[in-house]
Short mmCIF file of C-alpha atoms in Angstrom, two decimals:
data_model
loop_
_atom_site.label_atom_id
_atom_site.label_comp_id
_atom_site.label_asym_id
_atom_site.label_seq_id
_atom_site.Cartn_x
_atom_site.Cartn_y
_atom_site.Cartn_z
CA UNK A 1 -42.88 -75.22 -41.73
CA UNK A 2 -41.27 -75.13 -38.31
CA UNK A 3 -38.42 -73.07 -39.60
CA UNK A 4 -40.77 -70.61 -41.28
CA UNK A 5 -42.62 -70.19 -38.00
CA UNK A 6 -39.37 -69.65 -36.13
CA UNK A 7 -38.31 -67.06 -38.67
CA UNK A 8 -41.63 -65.24 -38.44
CA UNK A 9 -41.38 -65.31 -34.65
CA UNK A 10 -37.89 -63.82 -34.86
CA UNK A 11 -39.09 -61.14 -37.24
CA UNK A 12 -42.07 -60.20 -35.13
CA UNK A 13 -39.83 -59.98 -32.07
CA UNK A 14 -37.57 -57.57 -33.97
CA UNK A 15 -40.61 -55.45 -34.81
CA UNK A 16 -41.16 -55.07 -31.09
CA UNK A 17 -37.52 -54.79 -30.10
CA UNK A 18 -36.51 -51.96 -32.42
CA UNK A 19 -39.01 -49.36 -31.17
CA UNK A 20 -38.46 -50.58 -27.60
CA UNK A 21 -34.70 -50.07 -27.92
CA UNK A 22 -35.20 -46.64 -29.48
CA UNK A 23 -37.46 -45.75 -26.57
CA UNK A 24 -34.80 -46.78 -24.09
CA UNK A 25 -32.23 -44.72 -26.00
CA UNK A 26 -34.39 -41.60 -25.89
CA UNK A 27 -34.48 -41.79 -22.10
CA UNK A 28 -30.98 -43.06 -21.37
CA UNK A 29 -28.90 -40.98 -23.80
CA UNK A 30 -29.53 -37.57 -22.18
CA UNK A 31 -28.75 -39.04 -18.77
CA UNK A 32 -25.53 -40.51 -20.16
CA UNK A 33 -24.73 -37.13 -21.71
CA UNK A 34 -25.00 -35.54 -18.28
CA UNK A 35 -22.58 -38.09 -16.86
CA UNK A 36 -20.13 -37.98 -19.77
CA UNK A 37 -19.89 -34.18 -20.06
CA UNK A 38 -19.23 -33.66 -16.35
CA UNK A 39 -15.63 -32.87 -15.41
CA UNK A 40 -15.39 -35.45 -12.66
CA UNK A 41 -11.91 -34.33 -11.57
CA UNK A 42 -13.28 -30.95 -10.52
CA UNK A 43 -16.70 -32.24 -9.48
CA UNK A 44 -16.24 -31.47 -5.78
CA UNK A 45 -14.93 -27.98 -6.57
CA UNK A 46 -17.94 -27.29 -8.80
CA UNK A 47 -20.30 -28.54 -6.11
CA UNK A 48 -18.71 -25.94 -3.84
CA UNK A 49 -19.73 -23.10 -6.21
CA UNK A 50 -21.62 -20.47 -4.22
CA UNK A 51 -24.94 -21.06 -6.00
CA UNK A 52 -25.08 -24.77 -5.24
CA UNK A 53 -25.53 -25.23 -1.50
CA UNK A 54 -28.14 -22.47 -0.84
CA UNK A 55 -30.19 -23.87 -3.74
CA UNK A 56 -30.02 -27.46 -2.47
CA UNK A 57 -30.84 -26.34 1.06
CA UNK A 58 -33.82 -24.28 -0.09
CA UNK A 59 -35.03 -27.14 -2.28
CA UNK A 60 -34.80 -29.64 0.59
CA UNK A 61 -36.55 -27.38 3.12
CA UNK A 62 -39.36 -26.26 0.81
CA UNK A 63 -40.04 -29.72 -0.63
CA UNK A 64 -40.20 -31.27 2.84
CA UNK A 65 -42.66 -28.58 3.98
CA UNK A 66 -44.62 -29.23 0.79
CA UNK A 67 -44.81 -32.97 1.43
CA UNK A 68 -45.87 -32.36 5.03
CA UNK A 69 -48.66 -30.04 3.84
CA UNK A 70 -49.69 -32.58 1.20
CA UNK A 71 -49.89 -35.31 3.86
CA UNK A 72 -51.82 -33.19 6.38
CA UNK A 73 -54.30 -31.75 3.85
CA UNK A 74 -54.29 -34.43 1.20
CA UNK A 75 -54.78 -37.59 3.25
CA UNK A 76 -58.19 -36.65 4.71
CA UNK A 77 -59.20 -35.34 1.28
CA UNK A 78 -58.19 -38.59 -0.39
CA UNK A 79 -60.08 -40.61 2.24
CA UNK A 80 -63.28 -38.59 1.81
CA UNK A 81 -63.01 -38.84 -1.99
CA UNK A 82 -62.41 -42.58 -1.84
CA UNK A 83 -65.68 -43.06 0.04
CA UNK A 84 -67.75 -40.57 -2.00
CA UNK A 85 -69.54 -41.51 -5.20
CA UNK A 86 -71.80 -38.54 -5.95
CA UNK A 87 -71.53 -36.16 -8.86
CA UNK A 88 -69.87 -33.56 -6.62
CA UNK A 89 -67.05 -35.99 -5.86
CA UNK A 90 -66.55 -36.65 -9.57
CA UNK A 91 -66.30 -32.94 -10.28
CA UNK A 92 -64.01 -32.35 -7.34
CA UNK A 93 -61.74 -35.13 -8.56
CA UNK A 94 -61.66 -33.55 -12.03
CA UNK A 95 -60.82 -30.10 -10.64
CA UNK A 96 -58.04 -31.53 -8.48
CA UNK A 97 -56.52 -33.18 -11.54
CA UNK A 98 -56.17 -29.87 -13.41
CA UNK A 99 -52.72 -28.92 -12.05
CA UNK A 100 -51.45 -32.32 -13.20
CA UNK A 101 -52.15 -31.50 -16.85
CA UNK A 102 -51.66 -27.72 -16.64
CA UNK A 103 -48.32 -26.35 -17.89
CA UNK A 104 -46.51 -25.22 -14.71
CA UNK A 105 -45.92 -21.71 -16.07
CA UNK A 106 -49.68 -21.31 -16.38
CA UNK A 107 -49.93 -22.53 -12.80
CA UNK A 108 -47.51 -19.76 -11.82
CA UNK A 109 -49.63 -17.14 -13.57
CA UNK A 110 -52.73 -18.52 -11.82
CA UNK A 111 -50.94 -18.28 -8.47
CA UNK A 112 -50.00 -14.64 -9.19
CA UNK A 113 -53.62 -13.85 -10.06
CA UNK A 114 -54.69 -15.37 -6.72
CA UNK A 115 -51.91 -14.44 -4.28
CA UNK A 116 -50.07 -11.68 -6.15
CA UNK A 117 -50.08 -8.13 -4.88
CA UNK A 118 -53.08 -7.38 -7.08
CA UNK A 119 -54.46 -10.91 -6.75
CA UNK A 120 -57.89 -12.01 -5.59
CA UNK A 121 -56.55 -13.03 -2.17
CA UNK A 122 -53.23 -11.22 -2.34
CA UNK A 123 -54.61 -7.69 -2.69
CA UNK A 124 -56.75 -7.77 0.51
CA UNK A 125 -53.88 -9.47 2.38
CA UNK A 126 -51.48 -6.75 1.23
CA UNK A 127 -53.84 -3.91 2.11
CA UNK A 128 -54.80 -5.30 5.51
CA UNK A 129 -51.47 -6.62 6.74
CA UNK A 130 -48.87 -5.45 4.22
CA UNK A 131 -48.29 -9.15 3.58
CA UNK A 132 -46.56 -9.93 0.30
CA UNK A 133 -46.41 -13.53 -0.81
CA UNK A 134 -44.57 -13.38 -4.16
CA UNK A 135 -40.76 -13.48 -3.93
CA UNK A 136 -40.83 -15.33 -0.57
CA UNK A 137 -40.01 -18.94 0.36
CA UNK A 138 -43.73 -19.28 1.21
CA UNK A 139 -44.46 -18.61 -2.45
CA UNK A 140 -42.07 -21.41 -3.39
CA UNK A 141 -44.00 -23.78 -1.11
CA UNK A 142 -47.37 -22.57 -2.44
CA UNK A 143 -46.23 -23.24 -6.00
CA UNK A 144 -44.96 -26.69 -5.07
CA UNK A 145 -48.14 -27.61 -3.18
CA UNK A 146 -50.23 -26.45 -6.14
CA UNK A 147 -48.46 -28.82 -8.52
CA UNK A 148 -47.85 -31.79 -6.22
CA UNK A 149 -50.95 -32.05 -4.03
CA UNK A 150 -52.99 -33.54 -6.91
CA UNK A 151 -50.39 -36.28 -7.40
CA UNK A 152 -50.54 -37.09 -3.71
CA UNK A 153 -54.35 -37.14 -3.56
CA UNK A 154 -54.70 -39.27 -6.71
CA UNK A 155 -52.18 -41.83 -5.46
CA UNK A 156 -53.55 -42.01 -1.92
CA UNK A 157 -57.16 -42.11 -3.05
CA UNK A 158 -56.33 -45.15 -5.17
CA UNK A 159 -54.78 -46.87 -2.17
CA UNK A 160 -57.74 -46.00 0.04
CA UNK A 161 -60.26 -47.26 -2.50
CA UNK A 162 -58.46 -50.55 -2.28
CA UNK A 163 -59.19 -50.69 1.46
CA UNK A 164 -62.21 -53.00 1.71
CA UNK A 165 -65.30 -50.99 2.62
CA UNK A 166 -66.45 -53.80 4.92
CA UNK A 167 -63.68 -52.90 7.36
CA UNK A 168 -65.11 -49.39 7.83
CA UNK A 169 -68.62 -50.86 8.12
CA UNK A 170 -67.55 -53.32 10.81
CA UNK A 171 -65.65 -50.60 12.70
CA UNK A 172 -68.73 -48.37 12.51
CA UNK A 173 -71.03 -51.10 13.86
CA UNK A 174 -68.58 -51.51 16.75
CA UNK A 175 -69.15 -47.84 17.55
CA UNK A 176 -66.07 -46.21 16.03
CA UNK A 177 -66.49 -42.57 14.97
CA UNK A 178 -65.62 -41.55 11.39
CA UNK A 179 -62.42 -39.92 12.65
CA UNK A 180 -61.47 -43.09 14.55
CA UNK A 181 -62.14 -45.22 11.45
CA UNK A 182 -59.89 -42.90 9.44
CA UNK A 183 -57.08 -43.05 11.98
CA UNK A 184 -57.28 -46.71 13.04
CA UNK A 185 -58.51 -48.45 9.87
CA UNK A 186 -57.83 -46.36 6.74
CA UNK A 187 -54.41 -44.94 7.66
CA UNK A 188 -52.70 -48.24 8.60
CA UNK A 189 -54.13 -50.14 5.63
CA UNK A 190 -53.28 -47.40 3.13
CA UNK A 191 -49.87 -46.60 4.62
CA UNK A 192 -47.83 -47.93 1.68
CA UNK A 193 -50.01 -45.93 -0.72
CA UNK A 194 -49.53 -42.80 1.38
CA UNK A 195 -45.78 -43.33 1.36
CA UNK A 196 -45.62 -43.73 -2.41
CA UNK A 197 -47.94 -40.74 -2.83
CA UNK A 198 -45.62 -38.70 -0.64
CA UNK A 199 -42.60 -39.80 -2.68
CA UNK A 200 -44.33 -38.85 -5.94
CA UNK A 201 -45.41 -35.49 -4.54
CA UNK A 202 -41.88 -34.87 -3.30
CA UNK A 203 -40.35 -35.72 -6.68
CA UNK A 204 -42.79 -33.39 -8.45
CA UNK A 205 -42.07 -30.60 -5.96
CA UNK A 206 -38.30 -31.07 -6.31
CA UNK A 207 -38.50 -30.71 -10.09
CA UNK A 208 -40.85 -27.72 -10.03
CA UNK A 209 -39.57 -24.88 -12.24
CA UNK A 210 -42.21 -22.99 -14.21
CA UNK A 211 -44.65 -22.11 -11.46
CA UNK A 212 -41.81 -21.24 -9.08
CA UNK A 213 -39.94 -18.83 -11.35
CA UNK A 214 -43.20 -17.19 -12.43
CA UNK A 215 -44.73 -16.80 -8.99
CA UNK A 216 -41.82 -16.80 -6.52
CA UNK A 217 -39.13 -15.25 -8.71
CA UNK A 218 -35.47 -16.17 -8.57
CA UNK A 219 -33.30 -14.98 -5.68
CA UNK A 220 -30.37 -16.99 -4.35
CA UNK A 221 -31.00 -18.37 -0.86
CA UNK A 222 -34.61 -17.14 -0.76
CA UNK A 223 -36.52 -18.43 -3.78
CA UNK A 224 -33.86 -19.93 -6.04
CA UNK A 225 -34.49 -23.68 -5.83
CA UNK A 226 -32.09 -26.22 -7.34
CA UNK A 227 -33.80 -26.37 -10.78
CA UNK A 228 -33.73 -22.56 -11.02
CA UNK A 229 -30.08 -22.53 -9.97
CA UNK A 230 -29.29 -25.07 -12.68
CA UNK A 231 -30.95 -22.87 -15.29
CA UNK A 232 -29.14 -19.71 -14.22
CA UNK A 233 -25.77 -21.39 -13.62
CA UNK A 234 -25.91 -22.84 -17.12
CA UNK A 235 -25.47 -19.28 -18.38
CA UNK A 236 -22.14 -18.52 -16.74
CA UNK A 237 -20.86 -21.66 -15.03
CA UNK A 238 -22.03 -24.72 -17.00
CA UNK A 239 -19.90 -27.08 -14.90
CA UNK A 240 -21.56 -25.88 -11.68
CA UNK A 241 -24.91 -26.45 -13.42
CA UNK A 242 -23.79 -29.96 -14.35
CA UNK A 243 -22.60 -30.69 -10.81
CA UNK A 244 -25.93 -29.53 -9.40
CA UNK A 245 -27.75 -31.60 -12.03
CA UNK A 246 -25.76 -34.69 -11.06
CA UNK A 247 -26.57 -34.07 -7.39
CA UNK A 248 -30.29 -33.86 -8.23
CA UNK A 249 -30.03 -36.97 -10.41
CA UNK A 250 -28.42 -38.86 -7.53
CA UNK A 251 -31.15 -37.78 -5.10
CA UNK A 252 -33.85 -38.76 -7.60
CA UNK A 253 -32.28 -42.19 -8.16
CA UNK A 254 -32.07 -42.69 -4.41
CA UNK A 255 -35.78 -41.97 -4.01
CA UNK A 256 -36.65 -44.19 -6.95
CA UNK A 257 -34.55 -47.00 -5.44
CA UNK A 258 -36.30 -46.65 -2.09
CA UNK A 259 -39.67 -46.67 -3.85
CA UNK A 260 -38.84 -49.85 -5.75
CA UNK A 261 -37.49 -51.67 -2.74
CA UNK A 262 -40.29 -50.74 -0.42
CA UNK A 263 -43.50 -50.27 -2.29
CA UNK A 264 -43.38 -51.05 -5.95
CA UNK A 265 -42.09 -54.57 -6.20
CA UNK B 1 -55.57 -54.71 -4.38
CA UNK B 2 -51.88 -54.57 -5.04
CA UNK B 3 -52.49 -54.47 -8.78
CA UNK B 4 -54.81 -51.47 -8.62
CA UNK B 5 -52.33 -49.58 -6.50
CA UNK B 6 -49.64 -50.28 -9.03
CA UNK B 7 -51.90 -49.14 -11.83
CA UNK B 8 -52.56 -45.85 -10.09
CA UNK B 9 -48.88 -45.43 -9.46
CA UNK B 10 -48.07 -46.14 -13.06
CA UNK B 11 -50.71 -43.69 -14.24
CA UNK B 12 -49.53 -40.98 -11.89
CA UNK B 13 -45.91 -41.57 -12.81
CA UNK B 14 -46.89 -41.19 -16.46
CA UNK B 15 -48.56 -37.88 -15.74
CA UNK B 16 -45.53 -36.83 -13.75
CA UNK B 17 -43.40 -37.37 -16.80
CA UNK B 18 -45.89 -35.43 -18.91
CA UNK B 19 -45.81 -32.34 -16.73
CA UNK B 20 -42.08 -32.55 -16.39
CA UNK B 21 -41.92 -32.17 -20.16
CA UNK B 22 -43.90 -28.98 -20.00
CA UNK B 23 -41.92 -27.55 -17.12
CA UNK B 24 -39.89 -25.33 -19.38
CA UNK B 25 -40.11 -21.60 -19.64
CA UNK B 26 -41.08 -19.91 -22.89
CA UNK B 27 -37.49 -18.71 -23.20
CA UNK B 28 -36.41 -22.28 -22.95
CA UNK B 29 -38.74 -23.76 -25.53
CA UNK B 30 -38.63 -20.98 -28.08
CA UNK B 31 -35.16 -21.66 -29.49
CA UNK B 32 -35.95 -25.34 -29.85
CA UNK B 33 -39.14 -24.48 -31.68
CA UNK B 34 -37.23 -22.20 -33.99
CA UNK B 35 -34.60 -24.86 -34.48
CA UNK B 36 -37.14 -27.36 -35.70
CA UNK B 37 -38.26 -25.08 -38.50
CA UNK B 38 -34.83 -24.17 -39.71
CA UNK B 39 -32.99 -26.39 -42.03
CA UNK B 40 -29.86 -24.41 -42.95
CA UNK B 41 -31.27 -21.76 -45.20
CA UNK B 42 -30.81 -23.07 -48.71
CA UNK B 43 -30.37 -20.49 -51.41
CA UNK B 44 -32.98 -20.49 -54.09
CA UNK B 45 -36.17 -22.41 -54.62
CA UNK B 46 -39.02 -23.33 -52.31
CA UNK B 47 -39.37 -21.68 -48.93
CA UNK B 48 -36.13 -20.39 -47.44
CA UNK B 49 -35.82 -19.94 -43.70
CA UNK B 50 -33.50 -17.51 -41.94
CA UNK B 51 -33.23 -18.43 -38.25
CA UNK B 52 -32.62 -15.42 -36.04
CA UNK B 53 -31.79 -15.64 -32.34
CA UNK B 54 -32.02 -12.26 -30.68
CA UNK B 55 -31.78 -10.67 -27.24
CA UNK B 56 -35.14 -10.40 -25.50
CA UNK B 57 -34.93 -6.59 -25.57
CA UNK B 58 -35.04 -6.71 -29.39
CA UNK B 59 -38.42 -8.48 -29.46
CA UNK B 60 -40.55 -5.63 -30.84
CA UNK B 61 -38.25 -4.09 -33.49
CA UNK B 62 -37.00 -7.46 -34.78
CA UNK B 63 -40.54 -8.79 -35.09
CA UNK B 64 -41.43 -5.73 -37.17
CA UNK B 65 -38.24 -5.97 -39.25
CA UNK B 66 -38.77 -9.68 -39.95
CA UNK B 67 -42.30 -9.01 -41.21
CA UNK B 68 -41.07 -6.18 -43.42
CA UNK B 69 -38.26 -8.32 -44.83
CA UNK B 70 -40.60 -11.22 -45.57
CA UNK B 71 -42.92 -8.88 -47.43
CA UNK B 72 -40.06 -7.53 -49.53
CA UNK B 73 -38.67 -11.01 -50.24
CA UNK B 74 -41.47 -13.47 -51.02
CA UNK B 75 -40.46 -17.06 -50.28
CA UNK B 76 -38.24 -16.13 -47.34
CA UNK B 77 -39.37 -16.91 -43.81
CA UNK B 78 -37.56 -15.25 -40.90
CA UNK B 79 -37.89 -17.55 -37.88
CA UNK B 80 -37.35 -15.51 -34.71
CA UNK B 81 -36.46 -16.69 -31.26
CA UNK B 82 -35.92 -14.36 -28.31
CA UNK B 83 -34.23 -15.02 -24.98
CA UNK B 84 -31.43 -13.79 -22.81
CA UNK B 85 -28.32 -13.12 -24.93
CA UNK B 86 -26.38 -15.49 -22.68
CA UNK B 87 -28.77 -18.41 -23.08
CA UNK B 88 -28.91 -17.90 -26.84
CA UNK B 89 -25.10 -17.71 -27.17
CA UNK B 90 -24.82 -20.90 -25.17
CA UNK B 91 -27.36 -22.63 -27.38
CA UNK B 92 -25.47 -21.57 -30.50
CA UNK B 93 -22.20 -22.82 -28.97
CA UNK B 94 -23.94 -26.16 -28.28
CA UNK B 95 -24.95 -26.42 -31.92
CA UNK B 96 -28.45 -24.90 -32.02
CA UNK B 97 -29.28 -23.94 -35.62
CA UNK B 98 -28.85 -20.20 -36.06
CA UNK B 99 -28.15 -17.98 -39.05
CA UNK B 100 -28.18 -14.62 -37.33
CA UNK B 101 -27.55 -13.71 -33.69
CA UNK B 102 -28.12 -10.32 -32.07
CA UNK B 103 -26.76 -9.79 -28.58
CA UNK B 104 -27.40 -7.14 -25.94
CA UNK B 105 -23.88 -6.00 -25.12
CA UNK B 106 -20.66 -7.70 -26.06
CA UNK B 107 -20.16 -9.96 -23.05
CA UNK B 108 -22.26 -12.91 -24.27
CA UNK B 109 -20.14 -13.09 -27.44
CA UNK B 110 -17.33 -14.64 -25.39
CA UNK B 111 -19.37 -17.86 -25.26
CA UNK B 112 -19.27 -18.23 -29.05
CA UNK B 113 -16.34 -19.81 -30.90
CA UNK B 114 -13.87 -17.08 -31.91
CA UNK B 115 -14.39 -17.76 -35.61
CA UNK B 116 -18.19 -18.04 -35.39
CA UNK B 117 -18.83 -15.16 -37.80
CA UNK B 118 -15.83 -15.86 -40.04
CA UNK B 119 -18.02 -16.87 -42.99
CA UNK B 120 -20.57 -14.15 -42.40
CA UNK B 121 -20.01 -10.86 -40.73
CA UNK B 122 -20.56 -8.64 -37.75
CA UNK B 123 -21.99 -5.16 -37.32
CA UNK B 124 -23.24 -3.08 -34.41
CA UNK B 125 -26.89 -2.23 -35.10
CA UNK B 126 -28.02 -0.33 -32.01
CA UNK B 127 -27.18 0.97 -28.56
CA UNK B 128 -29.21 1.07 -25.39
CA UNK B 129 -29.12 2.54 -21.89
CA UNK B 130 -30.47 1.42 -18.53
CA UNK B 131 -33.67 2.87 -17.09
CA UNK B 132 -35.88 2.26 -14.05
CA UNK B 133 -39.36 0.96 -14.88
CA UNK B 134 -42.21 1.44 -12.40
CA UNK B 135 -45.95 0.59 -12.56
CA UNK B 136 -48.09 3.40 -14.08
CA UNK B 137 -49.23 4.88 -10.75
CA UNK B 138 -45.68 4.55 -9.33
CA UNK B 139 -46.93 3.05 -6.03
CA UNK B 140 -43.45 3.09 -4.53
CA UNK B 141 -42.89 6.78 -5.43
CA UNK B 142 -39.56 5.96 -7.07
CA UNK B 143 -37.83 9.02 -8.46
CA UNK B 144 -34.14 8.11 -8.37
CA UNK B 145 -31.68 5.25 -8.09
CA UNK B 146 -31.24 5.97 -4.37
CA UNK B 147 -34.94 5.23 -3.76
CA UNK B 148 -34.33 1.60 -4.75
CA UNK B 149 -32.54 1.00 -1.44
CA UNK B 150 -35.83 1.41 0.48
CA UNK B 151 -36.49 -1.96 2.18
CA UNK B 152 -40.27 -1.45 1.77
CA UNK B 153 -39.89 -1.52 -2.01
CA UNK B 154 -39.71 -4.70 -4.05
CA UNK B 155 -37.05 -4.24 -6.73
CA UNK B 156 -36.54 -6.78 -9.51
CA UNK B 157 -33.37 -7.02 -11.61
CA UNK B 158 -32.20 -9.33 -14.39
CA UNK B 159 -30.01 -12.25 -13.34
CA UNK B 160 -26.32 -11.41 -12.83
CA UNK B 161 -25.54 -13.79 -15.70
CA UNK B 162 -27.49 -11.94 -18.42
CA UNK B 163 -26.45 -8.58 -19.94
CA UNK B 164 -29.29 -6.49 -18.46
CA UNK B 165 -28.43 -7.80 -14.98
CA UNK B 166 -24.73 -7.08 -15.39
CA UNK B 167 -25.56 -3.59 -16.70
CA UNK B 168 -27.91 -2.91 -13.78
CA UNK B 169 -25.25 -4.02 -11.28
CA UNK B 170 -22.74 -1.72 -12.99
CA UNK B 171 -25.10 1.26 -12.79
CA UNK B 172 -25.95 0.58 -9.13
CA UNK B 173 -22.28 0.22 -8.26
CA UNK B 174 -21.47 3.54 -9.96
CA UNK B 175 -24.26 5.24 -8.00
CA UNK B 176 -23.24 3.48 -4.79
CA UNK B 177 -26.77 2.14 -4.23
CA UNK B 178 -27.60 -1.26 -2.71
CA UNK B 179 -31.17 -1.90 -3.82
CA UNK B 180 -33.73 -4.04 -2.01
CA UNK B 181 -33.84 -6.81 -4.61
CA UNK B 182 -36.45 -9.56 -4.31
CA UNK B 183 -35.82 -11.42 -7.55
CA UNK B 184 -33.33 -11.73 -10.39
CA UNK B 185 -35.26 -12.74 -13.47
CA UNK B 186 -33.99 -14.81 -16.39
CA UNK B 187 -34.19 -12.07 -19.02
CA UNK B 188 -35.18 -8.46 -19.45
CA UNK B 189 -38.76 -9.16 -20.56
CA UNK B 190 -39.41 -11.40 -17.54
CA UNK B 191 -38.03 -8.59 -15.37
CA UNK B 192 -40.29 -6.00 -16.96
CA UNK B 193 -43.31 -8.31 -16.62
CA UNK B 194 -42.99 -8.25 -12.83
CA UNK B 195 -43.57 -4.48 -13.04
CA UNK B 196 -46.39 -4.60 -15.60
CA UNK B 197 -48.17 -7.14 -13.37
CA UNK B 198 -47.70 -4.79 -10.41
CA UNK B 199 -45.81 -7.39 -8.37
CA UNK B 200 -42.66 -5.26 -8.17
CA UNK B 201 -42.36 -1.56 -7.36
CA UNK B 202 -39.43 -1.06 -9.68
CA UNK B 203 -37.23 -2.93 -12.14
CA UNK B 204 -34.06 -1.97 -13.94
CA UNK B 205 -34.44 -2.61 -17.65
CA UNK B 206 -33.37 -0.95 -20.88
CA UNK B 207 -34.74 2.36 -22.07
CA UNK B 208 -36.11 0.55 -25.14
CA UNK B 209 -38.16 -1.80 -22.95
CA UNK B 210 -39.81 1.15 -21.23
CA UNK B 211 -40.61 2.63 -24.66
CA UNK B 212 -42.03 -0.64 -26.05
CA UNK B 213 -44.11 -1.32 -22.93
CA UNK B 214 -46.03 1.89 -23.67
CA UNK B 215 -48.65 2.76 -21.05
CA UNK B 216 -48.03 -0.39 -19.01
CA UNK B 217 -45.05 1.15 -17.23
CA UNK B 218 -43.49 4.51 -16.46
CA UNK B 219 -39.81 5.19 -16.90
CA UNK B 220 -37.55 6.89 -14.37
CA UNK B 221 -34.38 8.00 -16.11
CA UNK B 222 -30.93 7.17 -14.81
CA UNK B 223 -28.56 10.17 -15.01
CA UNK B 224 -25.91 9.82 -17.71
CA UNK B 225 -23.12 9.97 -15.13
CA UNK B 226 -24.34 6.72 -13.52
CA UNK B 227 -25.59 5.07 -16.70
CA UNK B 228 -23.89 2.64 -19.07
CA UNK B 229 -24.29 2.30 -22.84
CA UNK B 230 -24.63 -1.19 -24.30
CA UNK B 231 -23.91 -1.88 -27.93
CA UNK B 232 -25.94 -4.47 -29.84
CA UNK B 233 -23.70 -6.47 -32.20
CA UNK B 234 -25.38 -8.44 -34.95
CA UNK B 235 -23.56 -11.57 -36.12
CA UNK B 236 -24.37 -13.65 -39.16
CA UNK B 237 -22.85 -17.04 -39.74
CA UNK B 238 -22.91 -17.65 -43.49
CA UNK B 239 -22.63 -15.96 -46.88
CA UNK B 240 -26.08 -17.23 -47.80
CA UNK B 241 -27.99 -14.62 -49.82
CA UNK B 242 -31.01 -14.53 -47.50
CA UNK B 243 -28.98 -14.63 -44.29
CA UNK B 244 -26.66 -11.80 -45.32
CA UNK B 245 -29.64 -10.04 -46.86
CA UNK B 246 -31.58 -9.96 -43.61
CA UNK B 247 -28.48 -8.92 -41.63
CA UNK B 248 -27.80 -6.00 -44.01
CA UNK B 249 -31.47 -5.06 -43.86
CA UNK B 250 -31.28 -4.76 -40.06
CA UNK B 251 -28.11 -2.63 -40.39
CA UNK B 252 -29.66 -0.46 -43.12
CA UNK B 253 -31.19 2.98 -42.44
CA UNK B 254 -34.61 1.31 -42.51
CA UNK B 255 -33.47 -1.10 -39.78
CA UNK B 256 -32.00 1.72 -37.72
CA UNK B 257 -35.26 3.62 -38.08
CA UNK B 258 -37.24 0.66 -36.71
CA UNK B 259 -34.79 0.29 -33.84
CA UNK B 260 -34.78 3.97 -32.87
CA UNK B 261 -38.58 4.01 -33.06
CA UNK B 262 -38.51 1.19 -30.49
CA UNK B 263 -36.38 3.29 -28.14
CA UNK B 264 -32.88 2.18 -29.11
CA UNK B 265 -30.08 4.62 -29.86
CA UNK B 266 -28.63 4.60 -33.37
CA UNK B 267 -25.30 2.76 -33.62
#
């Protein structure tokens, strides 16, 4: 009896373990492949390939600007959403989620239709000021903000919802203005949520490919971010592409490690 | 409190992963999609699949030729995948399933194993030249290669790593022109699209792309003295009846007719 139960427990554990192990394999094997196929002896030399550093620099600058924009625009938005319950707020939340589920290439096409030279906003801008957004670093940032702002707002709104509404109420009865409540009550209490939202937004911006190549194009030093450089380098210098991939993997792991240590445990 | 934050984080991380999966370009996903449909074409019985990877510039004529071949050979499916010749050659070298490969120019062939076509064969099926494509109203008033140096014009070329980009660089070097380039796109169709959308004032593509784009673009010819001629080799990788059959069909007079109709030069 006892043995039969033990055997059935062992069997049912195996039923869970096999798919779990396969799942781990699906994620880990490609990463291992990256590590195993890299020529480590020449790694430094490949990192010095001319495409690598301008791409990393552009990626760092644009993603940091993107995160700053997300924080400045997204934090007040998340706060207002977290304290709004009407139908309008529900719709707004749904609209803001669209870029999360939209294929990035479609996002790039949408950005062209809005800010392109014949776009809804782009055409008047071009005619009035001769301003051209596509093919500029600004376009890279616009594409990144489009895809990562929703991640930031969703994460921060969750954190702000968790801030007890009675704190705002008490602050208000003590005479604090809505702005003061936001700055002195909501921001400090939701700070860890804002930080993890910023990290998520940054990770999404760093990996952005489809919207960037569609809307901003691909030009070394100007709009060629690290993922674009990996794609192009793969065509003529696979080892440089691998070196750049490893560099991005290392940066991603670093961010993930920081996230775990600080906010996720 | 902590739990709900974690839940949100988990949910958002999940979505992050989801979008990351879709962050590929059409050029990137297409070969994989073709690969999934193509068990090595088995001769005889059931539905037979011939997997063809072809340079982006061959999109229109190869689509037409595949349809014609399927109609003439019931039971055969020609699975097509288009991309930059370089990307496709790399995918074949990495083991992507392919029965037939057509490259723009010879340079991408260096990425294939030397004996890749040993069991099959190789034949040049077309030639092509470089041409300037501009939007229909030619907003930048481009009439020659030299005009591309104007810093007020946005010029788009193919990436240096793909044949159309290398050919464009060669032509510009011959003419001694340094164009005002704003982007180097991943293949010739992506390059042309920037012109059809009106985002670029000019792009350097193949003559055949200008022909197949029809009214969406205007062509500005490059003088023969500055131009280059690319050959389009077709490689097939097995003796399989359907594979060799499709390859010979493309090389046949009927194939040449479809290619010249699409703006290519006869081999």
